[in-house]
Amino acid sequence: MATRNHNLSQFDSPVPSAQEMSFGIVVAEWNCEVTEALLEGAVRTLRQAGCPEANIHVKHVPGTFELSLGAQFFAEYTDVDAVIALGCVIQGDTRHFDFICDGVTQGLTQLQLQWNMPIAFGVLTVNDKQQALDRCGGALGNKGDEAAATAIKMVKLQIEMEADSPNHEPADRRSIN
Ligand code: DLZ
C-alpha cells in the first residue's frame, strides 16, 4: 500500500534474479510524463535484477483502458514470462475515472487467471497530478519499480511451483478455458 510510510521503490523481500526471465511491458500514452517515468522505473528494476536487455519488450497503447488488450497481445503473440502494465488515471470531473479503473482492474485480473501468467498492475489511480508525480519517482518512490519487482517474484513462484507439480509439463503458454 502506498502510504506516507511506504515507499514504492523499497521492497519487503529481496528481488530474485531475472537473468533467465523475459517480460512484456505495456505502457499507456495518456499522462505520458507519468507513465514514461513508470517505464523508466520498471526497466531499471528489471535490469538491476539481471534481466537481459533483449528480454525486455516495450509496447505502447493509447490509454489505461487499452492496457488489458495490450497485455493480452503479449500473452497471445509472444513468449514472455510476465507482463507489466503501466498506466495513470487521474480523477476528473466525470465518471470516466471509475469506468477506466474498473475496466483495467477487471481486465488484467481476468487475463492473468485465464492465461496462468503473471500480470503486474502498475497503474496509478490518483486524485491529482501531484499524487501521480509522488509515485512515479517522487517522494513515494516509483510504482514502476514495484510492478517490475512483483512480476519477477511471481515468475519465480510460478517456475518453482510448476517444477514441483506432479502434473508438470513444459511451459506451453495458452489460454485456459
Ligand atoms: C478518456 C480518458 C480520460 C478522461 N482519462 C484518462 C486518464 O486519466 N488516464 C488514461 O490512461 N486514460 C484516460 N483516458 C483514455 C482511456 O484510457 C481510453 O484510451 C479511451 O477511453 C479510449 O478507449
mmCIF file of C-alpha atoms and ligand atoms in Angstrom:
data_model
loop_
_atom_site.group_PDB
_atom_site.id
_atom_site.type_symbol
_atom_site.label_atom_id
_atom_site.label_comp_id
_atom_site.label_asym_id
_atom_site.label_seq_id
_atom_site.Cartn_x
_atom_site.Cartn_y
_atom_site.Cartn_z
ATOM 1 C CA MET A 1 0.000 0.000 0.000
ATOM 2 C CA ALA A 2 1.329 3.444 -0.884
ATOM 3 C CA THR A 3 1.043 5.368 2.334
ATOM 4 C CA ARG A 4 3.242 8.078 3.782
ATOM 5 C CA ASN A 5 5.277 5.297 5.354
ATOM 6 C CA HIS A 6 5.630 3.068 2.332
ATOM 7 C CA ASN A 7 7.997 3.834 -0.499
ATOM 8 C CA LEU A 8 7.059 2.008 -3.704
ATOM 9 C CA SER A 9 10.719 1.501 -4.594
ATOM 10 C CA GLN A 10 11.569 -0.264 -1.351
ATOM 11 C CA PHE A 11 10.673 -3.925 -1.171
ATOM 12 C CA ASP A 12 9.799 -6.104 1.805
ATOM 13 C CA SER A 13 11.874 -9.007 0.472
ATOM 14 C CA PRO A 14 14.821 -9.161 -1.939
ATOM 15 C CA VAL A 15 14.064 -9.168 -5.675
ATOM 16 C CA PRO A 16 15.112 -12.536 -7.176
ATOM 17 C CA SER A 17 17.366 -12.846 -10.210
ATOM 18 C CA ALA A 18 15.601 -12.207 -13.527
ATOM 19 C CA GLN A 19 18.521 -13.422 -15.625
ATOM 20 C CA GLU A 20 16.522 -16.214 -17.279
ATOM 21 C CA MET A 21 13.203 -14.354 -17.498
ATOM 22 C CA SER A 22 11.540 -12.283 -20.210
ATOM 23 C CA PHE A 23 8.974 -9.522 -19.813
ATOM 24 C CA GLY A 24 6.495 -7.543 -21.841
ATOM 25 C CA ILE A 25 5.805 -4.015 -20.673
ATOM 26 C CA VAL A 26 2.659 -2.319 -21.918
ATOM 27 C CA VAL A 27 2.532 1.430 -21.319
ATOM 28 C CA ALA A 28 -0.392 3.852 -21.631
ATOM 29 C CA GLU A 29 0.273 7.094 -23.527
ATOM 30 C CA TRP A 30 -2.255 9.120 -21.505
ATOM 31 C CA ASN A 31 -0.427 11.174 -18.835
ATOM 32 C CA CYS A 32 2.799 10.222 -20.583
ATOM 33 C CA GLU A 33 5.006 12.329 -18.311
ATOM 34 C CA VAL A 34 3.973 9.968 -15.533
ATOM 35 C CA THR A 35 3.793 6.702 -17.480
ATOM 36 C CA GLU A 36 7.215 7.184 -19.090
ATOM 37 C CA ALA A 37 8.644 7.676 -15.593
ATOM 38 C CA LEU A 38 6.918 4.454 -14.511
ATOM 39 C CA LEU A 39 8.510 2.753 -17.522
ATOM 40 C CA GLU A 40 11.949 4.020 -16.535
ATOM 41 C CA GLY A 41 11.462 2.567 -13.062
ATOM 42 C CA ALA A 42 10.250 -0.793 -14.334
ATOM 43 C CA VAL A 43 13.099 -1.174 -16.817
ATOM 44 C CA ARG A 44 15.678 -0.130 -14.209
ATOM 45 C CA THR A 45 14.372 -2.716 -11.751
ATOM 46 C CA LEU A 46 14.426 -5.481 -14.375
ATOM 47 C CA ARG A 47 17.992 -4.558 -15.395
ATOM 48 C CA GLN A 48 19.130 -4.443 -11.771
ATOM 49 C CA ALA A 49 17.722 -7.949 -11.318
ATOM 50 C CA GLY A 50 19.864 -9.130 -14.220
ATOM 51 C CA CYS A 51 17.203 -9.330 -16.933
ATOM 52 C CA PRO A 52 18.958 -9.125 -20.323
ATOM 53 C CA GLU A 53 18.032 -6.101 -22.448
ATOM 54 C CA ALA A 54 16.859 -8.392 -25.257
ATOM 55 C CA ASN A 55 14.306 -9.932 -22.871
ATOM 56 C CA ILE A 56 12.536 -6.632 -22.159
ATOM 57 C CA HIS A 57 9.846 -5.821 -24.733
ATOM 58 C CA VAL A 58 8.018 -2.492 -24.559
ATOM 59 C CA LYS A 59 4.778 -1.594 -26.351
ATOM 60 C CA HIS A 60 2.586 1.488 -26.027
ATOM 61 C CA VAL A 61 -1.214 1.695 -26.078
ATOM 62 C CA PRO A 62 -3.357 4.869 -26.212
ATOM 63 C CA GLY A 63 -4.760 4.809 -22.667
ATOM 64 C CA THR A 64 -5.054 2.796 -19.490
ATOM 65 C CA PHE A 65 -8.307 1.300 -20.741
ATOM 66 C CA GLU A 66 -6.321 -0.382 -23.548
ATOM 67 C CA LEU A 67 -3.757 -1.971 -21.197
ATOM 68 C CA SER A 68 -5.748 -5.210 -20.902
ATOM 69 C CA LEU A 69 -5.802 -5.840 -24.627
ATOM 70 C CA GLY A 70 -2.156 -4.805 -24.943
ATOM 71 C CA ALA A 71 -1.288 -7.334 -22.237
ATOM 72 C CA GLN A 72 -3.365 -9.968 -23.984
ATOM 73 C CA PHE A 73 -1.425 -9.334 -27.214
ATOM 74 C CA PHE A 74 1.776 -10.136 -25.290
ATOM 75 C CA ALA A 75 0.212 -13.330 -23.932
ATOM 76 C CA GLU A 76 -1.109 -14.362 -27.318
ATOM 77 C CA TYR A 77 1.711 -13.385 -29.675
ATOM 78 C CA THR A 78 4.933 -13.606 -27.651
ATOM 79 C CA ASP A 79 6.612 -15.993 -25.241
ATOM 80 C CA VAL A 80 7.255 -13.538 -22.408
ATOM 81 C CA ASP A 81 7.027 -14.936 -18.865
ATOM 82 C CA ALA A 82 5.060 -11.998 -17.498
ATOM 83 C CA VAL A 83 3.558 -8.658 -18.450
ATOM 84 C CA ILE A 84 3.925 -5.378 -16.592
ATOM 85 C CA ALA A 85 1.034 -2.967 -17.247
ATOM 86 C CA LEU A 86 1.770 0.722 -16.647
ATOM 87 C CA GLY A 87 -0.790 3.498 -16.638
ATOM 88 C CA CYS A 88 -2.017 6.539 -14.783
ATOM 89 C CA VAL A 89 -5.637 7.538 -14.327
ATOM 90 C CA ILE A 90 -6.265 10.941 -12.785
ATOM 91 C CA GLN A 91 -9.663 11.759 -11.313
ATOM 92 C CA GLY A 92 -11.549 14.310 -13.405
ATOM 93 C CA ASP A 93 -14.985 15.910 -13.363
ATOM 94 C CA THR A 94 -16.779 12.976 -14.962
ATOM 95 C CA ARG A 95 -17.234 9.299 -14.095
ATOM 96 C CA HIS A 96 -14.628 8.281 -16.670
ATOM 97 C CA PHE A 97 -12.151 7.617 -13.859
ATOM 98 C CA ASP A 98 -14.311 4.902 -12.303
ATOM 99 C CA PHE A 99 -15.032 3.160 -15.590
ATOM 100 C CA ILE A 100 -11.386 3.117 -16.674
ATOM 101 C CA CYS A 101 -10.143 1.941 -13.258
ATOM 102 C CA ASP A 102 -12.800 -0.791 -13.036
ATOM 103 C CA GLY A 103 -12.192 -1.845 -16.633
ATOM 104 C CA VAL A 104 -8.431 -2.201 -16.325
ATOM 105 C CA THR A 105 -8.550 -3.853 -12.907
ATOM 106 C CA GLN A 106 -11.033 -6.469 -14.033
ATOM 107 C CA GLY A 107 -9.407 -6.875 -17.434
ATOM 108 C CA LEU A 108 -5.923 -7.548 -16.075
ATOM 109 C CA THR A 109 -7.197 -9.776 -13.275
ATOM 110 C CA GLN A 110 -9.215 -11.892 -15.678
ATOM 111 C CA LEU A 111 -6.335 -12.072 -18.118
ATOM 112 C CA GLN A 112 -3.738 -13.348 -15.675
ATOM 113 C CA LEU A 113 -6.100 -16.054 -14.424
ATOM 114 C CA GLN A 114 -7.133 -17.037 -17.935
ATOM 115 C CA TRP A 115 -3.540 -17.242 -19.192
ATOM 116 C CA ASN A 116 -1.965 -18.524 -15.979
ATOM 117 C CA MET A 117 0.566 -15.773 -16.428
ATOM 118 C CA PRO A 118 1.695 -13.054 -14.018
ATOM 119 C CA ILE A 119 0.496 -9.595 -14.977
ATOM 120 C CA ALA A 120 1.670 -6.822 -12.697
ATOM 121 C CA PHE A 121 -0.688 -3.927 -12.000
ATOM 122 C CA GLY A 122 1.463 -0.832 -12.375
ATOM 123 C CA VAL A 123 -1.451 1.559 -12.665
ATOM 124 C CA LEU A 124 -1.666 4.729 -10.609
ATOM 125 C CA THR A 125 -5.251 5.708 -9.741
ATOM 126 C CA VAL A 126 -4.929 9.150 -8.200
ATOM 127 C CA ASN A 127 -6.889 12.257 -7.294
ATOM 128 C CA ASP A 128 -4.494 14.735 -8.883
ATOM 129 C CA LYS A 129 -1.244 15.063 -10.795
ATOM 130 C CA GLN A 130 0.842 15.705 -7.676
ATOM 131 C CA GLN A 131 -0.175 12.328 -6.236
ATOM 132 C CA ALA A 132 0.938 10.769 -9.513
ATOM 133 C CA LEU A 133 4.292 12.599 -9.525
ATOM 134 C CA ASP A 134 4.901 11.472 -5.945
ATOM 135 C CA ARG A 135 4.510 7.850 -7.113
ATOM 136 C CA CYS A 136 6.448 7.815 -10.381
ATOM 137 C CA GLY A 137 9.858 8.631 -8.959
ATOM 138 C CA GLY A 138 8.950 11.313 -6.415
ATOM 139 C CA ALA A 139 8.523 11.322 -2.666
ATOM 140 C CA LEU A 140 6.823 7.916 -2.533
ATOM 141 C CA GLY A 141 9.094 6.073 -4.947
ATOM 142 C CA ASN A 142 8.100 4.611 -8.277
ATOM 143 C CA LYS A 143 5.201 2.234 -8.902
ATOM 144 C CA GLY A 144 7.057 1.009 -11.994
ATOM 145 C CA ASP A 145 9.753 -0.399 -9.658
ATOM 146 C CA GLU A 146 7.094 -2.097 -7.554
ATOM 147 C CA ALA A 147 5.319 -3.593 -10.572
ATOM 148 C CA ALA A 148 8.556 -4.954 -12.044
ATOM 149 C CA ALA A 149 9.643 -6.478 -8.722
ATOM 150 C CA THR A 150 6.208 -8.077 -8.375
ATOM 151 C CA ALA A 151 6.394 -9.545 -11.880
ATOM 152 C CA ILE A 152 9.824 -11.057 -11.166
ATOM 153 C CA LYS A 153 8.653 -12.558 -7.860
ATOM 154 C CA MET A 154 5.554 -14.062 -9.478
ATOM 155 C CA VAL A 155 7.528 -15.596 -12.355
ATOM 156 C CA LYS A 156 9.910 -17.156 -9.822
ATOM 157 C CA LEU A 157 6.973 -18.532 -7.835
ATOM 158 C CA GLN A 158 5.422 -19.958 -10.980
ATOM 159 C CA ILE A 159 8.690 -21.614 -12.044
ATOM 160 C CA GLU A 160 9.104 -23.169 -8.572
ATOM 161 C CA MET A 161 5.538 -24.407 -8.347
ATOM 162 C CA GLU A 162 5.498 -25.758 -11.901
ATOM 163 C CA ALA A 163 8.692 -27.686 -11.192
ATOM 164 C CA ASP A 164 7.191 -29.167 -8.005
ATOM 165 C CA SER A 165 3.909 -30.092 -9.637
ATOM 166 C CA PRO A 166 3.343 -33.816 -10.242
ATOM 167 C CA ASN A 167 1.441 -32.874 -13.391
ATOM 168 C CA HIS A 168 4.182 -30.589 -14.592
ATOM 169 C CA GLU A 169 4.514 -30.258 -18.341
ATOM 170 C CA PRO A 170 6.973 -28.000 -20.096
ATOM 171 C CA ALA A 171 5.598 -24.462 -20.223
ATOM 172 C CA ASP A 172 3.111 -24.155 -23.012
ATOM 173 C CA ARG A 173 1.518 -20.754 -22.847
ATOM 174 C CA ARG A 174 -2.121 -20.982 -23.772
ATOM 175 C CA SER A 175 -5.420 -19.603 -22.698
ATOM 176 C CA ILE A 176 -7.226 -21.760 -20.118
ATOM 177 C CA ASN A 177 -10.906 -22.146 -20.906
HETATM 178 C C1 DLZ B 1 -10.543 9.251 -21.857
HETATM 179 C C2 DLZ B 1 -9.526 9.154 -20.778
HETATM 180 C C3 DLZ B 1 -9.610 10.003 -19.652
HETATM 181 C C4 DLZ B 1 -10.673 11.016 -19.465
HETATM 182 N N1 DLZ B 1 -8.682 9.961 -18.698
HETATM 183 C C5 DLZ B 1 -7.657 9.075 -18.800
HETATM 184 C C6 DLZ B 1 -6.669 9.006 -17.791
HETATM 185 O O1 DLZ B 1 -6.645 9.744 -16.800
HETATM 186 N N2 DLZ B 1 -5.673 8.071 -17.951
HETATM 187 C C7 DLZ B 1 -5.625 7.221 -19.026
HETATM 188 O O2 DLZ B 1 -4.706 6.399 -19.101
HETATM 189 N N3 DLZ B 1 -6.553 7.293 -19.990
HETATM 190 C C8 DLZ B 1 -7.536 8.182 -19.913
HETATM 191 N N4 DLZ B 1 -8.498 8.251 -20.886
HETATM 192 C C9 DLZ B 1 -8.327 7.374 -22.077
HETATM 193 C C10 DLZ B 1 -8.880 5.959 -21.907
HETATM 194 O O3 DLZ B 1 -7.981 5.158 -21.149
HETATM 195 C C11 DLZ B 1 -9.053 5.294 -23.310
HETATM 196 O O4 DLZ B 1 -7.830 5.377 -24.019
HETATM 197 C C12 DLZ B 1 -10.139 5.944 -24.116
HETATM 198 O O5 DLZ B 1 -11.353 5.962 -23.391
HETATM 199 C C13 DLZ B 1 -10.358 5.216 -25.457
HETATM 200 O O6 DLZ B 1 -10.726 3.860 -25.243
#
